[in-house]
Amino acid sequence: MHARTLRRAVRALASAGLVTALLGAAPGGPTPLSAPAGISQLSAGWSVPWGMDWLPDGSALYAERDTHRVVRLAPNGTRTVVGTVPNVVSGGEGGLLGLAVSPNFATDRAFYVFHTAANDNRVARLTFDGTAIGGYQPILTGIARATYHNGGRLAFGPDGYLYATTGDAQQTALAQNTQSLNGKILRITTTGAPAPGNPFGNHVYSLGHRNPQGLAWDAAGRLWAAELGQNTWDELNLIQQGANYGWPTCEGTCGRPGMTDPRRTWSTAEASPSGLAYADGALYLAALRGQRLWRIPLNGTEAGTPQAYYQNQLGRLRTVATEPGGTALWLSTSNSDSPGAPAGRDAVHRVTLR
Ligand SMILES: [Ca+2]
């Protein structure tokens, strides 16, 4: 085994809390991990790129929120518009939001989007034949839409099911209603059915969320989620199925019985987080209002002291994703959604980790 590969394997086990002693660190003590070492602009001229996922060839598909375009970005910076998703209706924070590529893309050529439509938010399946997108088919409809709090992140979990974050659609009570699709993290099959084993026998995986927009799984397969708070506290949550994350009773940490406190909080000025990614023992959280990339080291189920990168250098940050291979991040901005901002002001940056 290559030394670097071995180090990564040991770190992954350390993240799972298994081999802390092997690393020579005291239990709970710091473990040496990679961190951002450099940044370069991969591509400019974007307009609110939101959802993103990797294709098997190492390029990525991005979804632009308000143009409704799906754009392929290659590692060499080549950008190709491959189509426009139908039935998307933008407005406020709604539009074309999350995007997730099928784990079986090599054979099924499928990807999925979360988008706002005329009367709801929904998850739809499309195909990409390498040249153009097509085959739009809604698989889960009826998620309430609103000007704000649409959630919208979409990602495949290690279990092969599709996870979607939904906002409370400015109806806070929906977050505590296990029969509502809103204010939740949903776990569904690729036909939009509830995934087998879901805690309430429906699409709901966890509840009590306000406006979660970030999902990432660590090396041990734990699900972490980033959530925008109201006026005071943004949250990083460790997601357990069936758990209640408190909204609207709690914003941030409140210690209520039956409700799960976040593992880390920030003021909304420092964060207002959207995307979340995991790489080499740490989470990376893209901050909109905070205009910085937060790195949060993990020690098992504990989230350590966050450190900020690129503060006020790139503008609002929306989406961060770990490059296949794990040695770099792709980080995209969200500046064209500022009030009065023209289109085309966004960029995708590549952050090397070392
Ligand atoms: Ca909460």
Short mmCIF file of C-alpha atoms and ligand atoms in Angstrom, two decimals:
data_model
loop_
_atom_site.label_atom_id
_atom_site.label_comp_id
_atom_site.label_asym_id
_atom_site.label_seq_id
_atom_site.Cartn_x
_atom_site.Cartn_y
_atom_site.Cartn_z
CA MET A 1 0.00 0.00 0.00
CA HIS A 2 1.28 3.45 -0.94
CA ALA A 3 2.28 5.51 2.12
CA ARG A 4 -0.23 8.24 1.35
CA THR A 5 -2.99 5.69 0.86
CA LEU A 6 -2.04 4.04 4.14
CA ARG A 7 -2.13 7.40 5.94
CA ARG A 8 -5.59 8.06 4.54
CA ALA A 9 -6.81 4.63 5.63
CA VAL A 10 -5.48 5.17 9.15
CA ARG A 11 -7.11 8.60 9.26
CA ALA A 12 -10.41 7.13 8.13
CA LEU A 13 -10.22 4.57 10.95
CA ALA A 14 -9.20 7.33 13.35
CA SER A 15 -12.24 9.31 12.27
CA ALA A 16 -14.29 6.24 13.15
CA GLY A 17 -12.65 6.32 16.59
CA LEU A 18 -10.87 3.00 16.09
CA VAL A 19 -7.14 3.63 15.98
CA THR A 20 -6.46 6.85 17.85
CA ALA A 21 -3.64 5.16 19.80
CA LEU A 22 -1.85 4.07 16.61
CA LEU A 23 -1.47 7.70 15.60
CA GLY A 24 0.26 8.50 18.87
CA ALA A 25 -2.37 11.06 19.80
CA ALA A 26 -4.18 11.10 23.12
CA PRO A 27 -7.82 10.04 22.85
CA GLY A 28 -9.76 13.09 21.79
CA GLY A 29 -6.57 14.88 20.87
CA PRO A 30 -5.73 16.38 17.50
CA THR A 31 -4.98 14.13 14.55
CA PRO A 32 -2.83 15.56 11.75
CA LEU A 33 -5.01 15.89 8.67
CA SER A 34 -4.85 17.65 5.33
CA ALA A 35 -6.17 21.19 4.95
CA PRO A 36 -6.62 23.71 2.12
CA ALA A 37 -3.19 24.45 0.66
CA GLY A 38 -4.00 26.42 -2.48
CA ILE A 39 -6.84 27.73 -4.60
CA SER A 40 -7.24 28.48 -8.30
CA GLN A 41 -10.20 29.54 -10.42
CA LEU A 42 -11.38 26.66 -12.57
CA SER A 43 -14.17 28.45 -14.46
CA ALA A 44 -15.86 31.88 -14.46
CA GLY A 45 -19.05 33.39 -15.91
CA TRP A 46 -21.57 31.30 -13.97
CA SER A 47 -24.97 32.37 -12.64
CA VAL A 48 -25.88 30.89 -9.25
CA PRO A 49 -24.58 27.33 -9.67
CA TRP A 50 -26.36 25.32 -6.97
CA GLY A 51 -26.49 21.51 -7.22
CA MET A 52 -23.44 19.55 -8.38
CA ASP A 53 -22.30 15.96 -8.67
CA TRP A 54 -19.54 13.99 -10.37
CA LEU A 55 -19.70 11.97 -13.55
CA PRO A 56 -17.58 8.80 -13.80
CA ASP A 57 -15.02 10.57 -16.05
CA GLY A 58 -14.13 13.12 -13.34
CA SER A 59 -16.11 15.99 -14.84
CA ALA A 60 -19.12 17.40 -12.99
CA LEU A 61 -22.70 18.34 -13.75
CA TYR A 62 -23.81 21.65 -12.23
CA ALA A 63 -27.37 22.98 -11.98
CA GLU A 64 -27.84 26.76 -12.31
CA ARG A 65 -30.68 27.96 -10.10
CA ASP A 66 -32.24 30.67 -12.22
CA THR A 67 -31.19 29.80 -15.80
CA HIS A 68 -32.32 26.20 -15.18
CA ARG A 69 -29.35 25.04 -17.21
CA VAL A 70 -27.35 21.89 -16.55
CA VAL A 71 -23.69 22.56 -17.28
CA ARG A 72 -20.86 20.07 -17.54
CA LEU A 73 -17.51 21.23 -16.18
CA ALA A 74 -14.38 19.23 -17.00
CA PRO A 75 -11.29 19.19 -14.74
CA ASN A 76 -9.43 21.26 -17.38
CA GLY A 77 -12.03 24.03 -17.04
CA THR A 78 -14.00 23.31 -20.22
CA ARG A 79 -17.64 24.26 -19.67
CA THR A 80 -20.49 22.86 -21.78
CA VAL A 81 -24.20 23.61 -21.45
CA VAL A 82 -25.92 20.23 -21.88
CA GLY A 83 -29.54 21.30 -21.55
CA THR A 84 -32.26 23.10 -19.62
CA VAL A 85 -34.51 21.39 -17.09
CA PRO A 86 -38.21 21.93 -17.92
CA ASN A 87 -40.96 22.95 -15.47
CA VAL A 88 -38.63 24.91 -13.17
CA VAL A 89 -40.05 28.14 -11.74
CA SER A 90 -37.55 30.41 -10.01
CA GLY A 91 -38.45 32.99 -7.39
CA GLY A 92 -36.79 33.99 -4.15
CA GLU A 93 -34.60 31.07 -3.08
CA GLY A 94 -36.43 28.61 -5.35
CA GLY A 95 -35.40 27.37 -8.78
CA LEU A 96 -33.19 24.55 -10.01
CA LEU A 97 -31.46 23.46 -6.80
CA GLY A 98 -29.89 20.07 -5.98
CA LEU A 99 -28.40 17.61 -8.43
CA ALA A 100 -27.27 14.02 -7.84
CA VAL A 101 -25.79 11.62 -10.39
CA SER A 102 -26.95 8.00 -10.26
CA PRO A 103 -24.39 5.65 -8.67
CA ASN A 104 -25.19 3.44 -11.68
CA PHE A 105 -24.71 6.23 -14.21
CA ALA A 106 -22.39 4.12 -16.40
CA THR A 107 -25.36 1.89 -17.21
CA ASP A 108 -28.52 3.95 -16.51
CA ARG A 109 -27.24 7.43 -17.58
CA ALA A 110 -29.56 8.92 -14.94
CA PHE A 111 -29.32 11.95 -12.70
CA TYR A 112 -31.78 13.60 -10.35
CA VAL A 113 -32.64 17.19 -9.56
CA PHE A 114 -34.52 18.97 -6.80
CA HIS A 115 -36.40 21.97 -8.17
CA THR A 116 -39.14 24.47 -7.56
CA ALA A 117 -42.10 24.17 -9.94
CA ALA A 118 -45.24 26.30 -10.33
CA ASN A 119 -47.00 24.82 -7.31
CA ASP A 120 -44.49 22.71 -5.41
CA ASN A 121 -40.92 21.62 -4.91
CA ARG A 122 -40.13 18.24 -6.43
CA VAL A 123 -37.50 15.67 -7.24
CA ALA A 124 -37.22 14.65 -10.90
CA ARG A 125 -35.20 12.09 -12.83
CA LEU A 126 -33.44 12.91 -16.09
CA THR A 127 -30.91 11.24 -18.32
CA PHE A 128 -27.68 12.49 -19.85
CA ASP A 129 -26.40 10.63 -22.91
CA GLY A 130 -23.03 12.35 -22.89
CA THR A 131 -24.25 15.18 -25.15
CA ALA A 132 -27.66 16.36 -23.99
CA ILE A 133 -30.09 15.89 -21.13
CA GLY A 134 -33.64 14.58 -21.55
CA GLY A 135 -36.32 12.25 -20.23
CA TYR A 136 -37.63 14.57 -17.49
CA GLN A 137 -39.81 12.62 -15.10
CA PRO A 138 -40.96 13.82 -11.65
CA ILE A 139 -40.53 11.11 -9.00
CA LEU A 140 -41.59 12.98 -5.84
CA THR A 141 -43.94 15.98 -5.95
CA GLY A 142 -45.92 17.97 -3.41
CA ILE A 143 -43.09 19.35 -1.28
CA ALA A 144 -44.42 22.79 -0.30
CA ARG A 145 -42.65 25.72 -1.97
CA ALA A 146 -42.21 29.29 -0.74
CA THR A 147 -40.14 32.37 -1.48
CA TYR A 148 -37.68 31.30 1.22
CA HIS A 149 -36.74 28.03 2.97
CA ASN A 150 -36.94 25.57 0.08
CA GLY A 151 -34.00 23.42 1.21
CA GLY A 152 -33.00 21.66 -1.99
CA ARG A 153 -29.84 19.58 -1.55
CA LEU A 154 -29.91 16.13 -3.14
CA ALA A 155 -27.30 13.38 -2.65
CA PHE A 156 -26.97 9.63 -2.83
CA GLY A 157 -25.99 8.03 0.46
CA PRO A 158 -23.58 5.12 0.88
CA ASP A 159 -26.72 2.95 1.14
CA GLY A 160 -27.65 3.81 -2.47
CA TYR A 161 -30.75 5.79 -1.50
CA LEU A 162 -31.41 9.38 -2.41
CA TYR A 163 -31.42 11.97 0.39
CA ALA A 164 -33.15 15.34 -0.03
CA THR A 165 -33.19 18.33 2.31
CA THR A 166 -36.45 20.26 2.49
CA GLY A 167 -37.15 23.64 4.10
CA ASP A 168 -40.13 24.54 6.23
CA ALA A 169 -41.49 26.68 3.35
CA GLN A 170 -42.09 29.47 5.89
CA GLN A 171 -44.70 27.28 7.64
CA THR A 172 -42.71 26.44 10.76
CA ALA A 173 -45.18 23.89 12.14
CA LEU A 174 -44.56 21.59 9.17
CA ALA A 175 -41.08 20.80 10.51
CA GLN A 176 -42.55 18.92 13.51
CA ASN A 177 -45.23 17.09 11.51
CA THR A 178 -43.92 13.63 10.58
CA GLN A 179 -46.60 13.42 7.87
CA SER A 180 -45.32 16.53 6.07
CA LEU A 181 -42.48 16.44 3.52
CA ASN A 182 -41.27 19.88 4.66
CA GLY A 183 -38.66 20.78 7.25
CA LYS A 184 -37.12 17.34 6.80
CA ILE A 185 -34.35 15.24 5.47
CA LEU A 186 -36.06 12.73 3.18
CA ARG A 187 -34.70 9.31 2.17
CA ILE A 188 -36.19 7.89 -1.01
CA THR A 189 -35.69 5.30 -3.72
CA THR A 190 -34.90 6.21 -7.32
CA THR A 191 -38.61 5.90 -8.13
CA GLY A 192 -39.52 8.37 -5.36
CA ALA A 193 -40.90 5.79 -2.94
CA PRO A 194 -40.02 5.86 0.77
CA ALA A 195 -36.74 4.01 1.28
CA PRO A 196 -37.18 0.70 3.12
CA GLY A 197 -36.67 1.02 6.88
CA ASN A 198 -37.50 4.72 7.13
CA PRO A 199 -38.49 5.55 10.75
CA PHE A 200 -42.11 6.63 10.13
CA GLY A 201 -42.90 4.37 7.19
CA ASN A 202 -42.95 7.33 4.81
CA HIS A 203 -40.38 9.51 3.04
CA VAL A 204 -39.18 11.20 6.25
CA TYR A 205 -35.72 10.35 7.61
CA SER A 206 -35.27 13.14 10.19
CA LEU A 207 -37.43 16.07 11.29
CA GLY A 208 -37.38 19.46 12.97
CA HIS A 209 -35.30 21.20 10.30
CA ARG A 210 -35.71 24.83 9.24
CA ASN A 211 -33.75 25.15 5.99
CA PRO A 212 -31.05 22.49 5.62
CA GLN A 213 -28.97 22.76 2.43
CA GLY A 214 -25.85 20.67 3.10
CA LEU A 215 -25.35 16.90 3.23
CA ALA A 216 -22.14 14.91 3.64
CA TRP A 217 -21.15 11.45 4.84
CA ASP A 218 -17.92 10.92 6.75
CA ALA A 219 -15.51 8.00 6.34
CA ALA A 220 -17.51 5.92 8.82
CA GLY A 221 -20.74 6.55 6.88
CA ARG A 222 -22.26 9.01 9.35
CA LEU A 223 -24.53 11.65 7.84
CA TRP A 224 -23.87 15.30 8.68
CA ALA A 225 -26.11 18.19 7.62
CA ALA A 226 -25.74 21.97 7.53
CA GLU A 227 -28.78 24.12 8.26
CA LEU A 228 -29.53 27.84 7.99
CA GLY A 229 -30.79 29.34 11.24
CA GLN A 230 -33.29 32.15 11.64
CA ASN A 231 -31.63 35.18 13.21
CA THR A 232 -29.09 33.73 15.59
CA TRP A 233 -27.69 30.21 15.13
CA ASP A 234 -26.72 28.18 12.11
CA GLU A 235 -26.24 24.49 12.72
CA LEU A 236 -24.08 21.51 11.87
CA ASN A 237 -26.05 18.40 12.79
CA LEU A 238 -25.11 14.74 13.04
CA ILE A 239 -28.16 13.06 11.53
CA GLN A 240 -29.73 9.97 13.10
CA GLN A 241 -32.79 8.48 11.48
CA GLY A 242 -35.99 9.41 13.25
CA ALA A 243 -34.34 12.13 15.33
CA ASN A 244 -35.93 15.55 15.88
CA TYR A 245 -33.59 18.52 15.32
CA GLY A 246 -35.78 20.96 17.18
CA TRP A 247 -37.14 23.58 14.80
CA PRO A 248 -39.16 25.71 15.47
CA THR A 249 -38.95 25.11 19.22
CA CYS A 250 -35.16 25.36 19.15
CA GLU A 251 -32.71 27.37 17.10
CA GLY A 252 -29.19 26.19 17.89
CA THR A 253 -28.53 24.41 21.19
CA CYS A 254 -31.38 24.27 23.68
CA GLY A 255 -31.18 20.91 25.47
CA ARG A 256 -34.85 19.98 25.14
CA PRO A 257 -35.76 16.36 25.89
CA GLY A 258 -36.61 14.52 22.69
CA MET A 259 -34.73 17.03 20.54
CA THR A 260 -31.19 16.66 19.23
CA ASP A 261 -28.81 19.59 19.62
CA PRO A 262 -26.38 20.54 16.85
CA ARG A 263 -22.75 19.41 17.05
CA ARG A 264 -21.57 22.91 16.16
CA THR A 265 -23.21 26.32 15.75
CA TRP A 266 -22.25 29.63 14.18
CA SER A 267 -23.82 33.06 14.18
CA THR A 268 -25.75 33.64 10.97
CA ALA A 269 -23.32 36.46 10.08
CA GLU A 270 -20.36 34.06 10.26
CA ALA A 271 -21.96 31.29 8.27
CA SER A 272 -25.46 31.00 6.74
CA PRO A 273 -24.29 27.66 5.35
CA SER A 274 -25.36 25.90 2.19
CA GLY A 275 -23.14 23.09 0.87
CA LEU A 276 -21.20 20.56 2.93
CA ALA A 277 -18.46 18.10 1.93
CA TYR A 278 -16.23 15.59 3.69
CA ALA A 279 -12.54 15.02 2.97
CA ASP A 280 -9.76 13.39 4.99
CA GLY A 281 -11.18 13.64 8.50
CA ALA A 282 -12.83 17.03 8.13
CA LEU A 283 -16.06 18.61 6.97
CA TYR A 284 -16.04 21.65 4.68
CA LEU A 285 -18.98 24.03 4.92
CA ALA A 286 -19.67 26.72 2.29
CA ALA A 287 -20.97 29.92 3.88
CA LEU A 288 -23.21 32.35 1.98
CA ARG A 289 -23.52 35.42 4.19
CA GLY A 290 -20.33 34.44 6.02
CA GLN A 291 -18.42 34.47 2.70
CA ARG A 292 -15.89 31.86 3.81
CA LEU A 293 -15.17 28.16 3.73
CA TRP A 294 -15.30 26.55 7.15
CA ARG A 295 -13.16 23.47 7.87
CA ILE A 296 -14.43 21.43 10.80
CA PRO A 297 -12.18 18.57 11.98
CA LEU A 298 -14.09 15.48 13.07
CA ASN A 299 -13.19 13.13 15.88
CA GLY A 300 -15.73 10.33 15.65
CA THR A 301 -19.08 11.91 16.40
CA GLU A 302 -17.52 15.13 17.73
CA ALA A 303 -17.10 18.22 15.57
CA GLY A 304 -13.94 20.09 16.51
CA THR A 305 -13.02 23.76 16.38
CA PRO A 306 -13.89 25.27 12.97
CA GLN A 307 -11.30 27.20 11.02
CA ALA A 308 -12.19 29.73 8.28
CA TYR A 309 -10.57 29.99 4.84
CA TYR A 310 -10.91 32.60 2.06
CA GLN A 311 -12.95 34.98 4.20
CA ASN A 312 -14.39 37.82 2.04
CA GLN A 313 -12.13 36.79 -0.85
CA LEU A 314 -14.61 35.01 -3.14
CA GLY A 315 -17.99 36.35 -2.08
CA ARG A 316 -20.90 34.15 -1.09
CA LEU A 317 -20.11 30.42 -1.20
CA ARG A 318 -22.82 27.92 -2.10
CA THR A 319 -21.53 24.48 -2.94
CA VAL A 320 -18.44 22.49 -2.03
CA ALA A 321 -17.66 18.97 -3.24
CA THR A 322 -14.74 16.62 -2.78
CA GLU A 323 -12.99 15.66 -5.99
CA PRO A 324 -12.88 11.93 -6.69
CA GLY A 325 -9.61 10.83 -5.10
CA GLY A 326 -10.12 13.18 -2.17
CA THR A 327 -7.18 15.56 -2.66
CA ALA A 328 -9.10 18.65 -3.79
CA LEU A 329 -12.42 20.45 -3.41
CA TRP A 330 -14.52 22.23 -6.02
CA LEU A 331 -16.02 25.35 -4.49
CA SER A 332 -18.63 27.50 -6.22
CA THR A 333 -19.88 30.99 -5.44
CA SER A 334 -23.38 32.45 -5.25
CA ASN A 335 -22.89 36.14 -6.06
CA SER A 336 -25.39 36.56 -8.90
CA ASP A 337 -28.23 36.01 -6.41
CA SER A 338 -27.35 39.11 -4.39
CA PRO A 339 -29.98 41.87 -4.75
CA GLY A 340 -29.40 43.75 -8.00
CA ALA A 341 -26.43 41.62 -9.03
CA PRO A 342 -26.11 40.85 -12.74
CA ALA A 343 -25.90 37.32 -14.12
CA GLY A 344 -22.54 35.71 -14.78
CA ARG A 345 -20.77 36.81 -11.61
CA ASP A 346 -20.11 33.34 -10.23
CA ALA A 347 -17.13 31.04 -10.47
CA VAL A 348 -15.99 27.55 -9.63
CA HIS A 349 -12.70 27.30 -7.75
CA ARG A 350 -10.46 24.30 -7.11
CA VAL A 351 -8.99 24.02 -3.61
CA THR A 352 -6.06 21.63 -3.21
CA LEU A 353 -5.75 19.76 0.09
CA ARG A 354 -2.40 18.86 1.58
CA CA B 1 -31.85 22.44 15.23
#
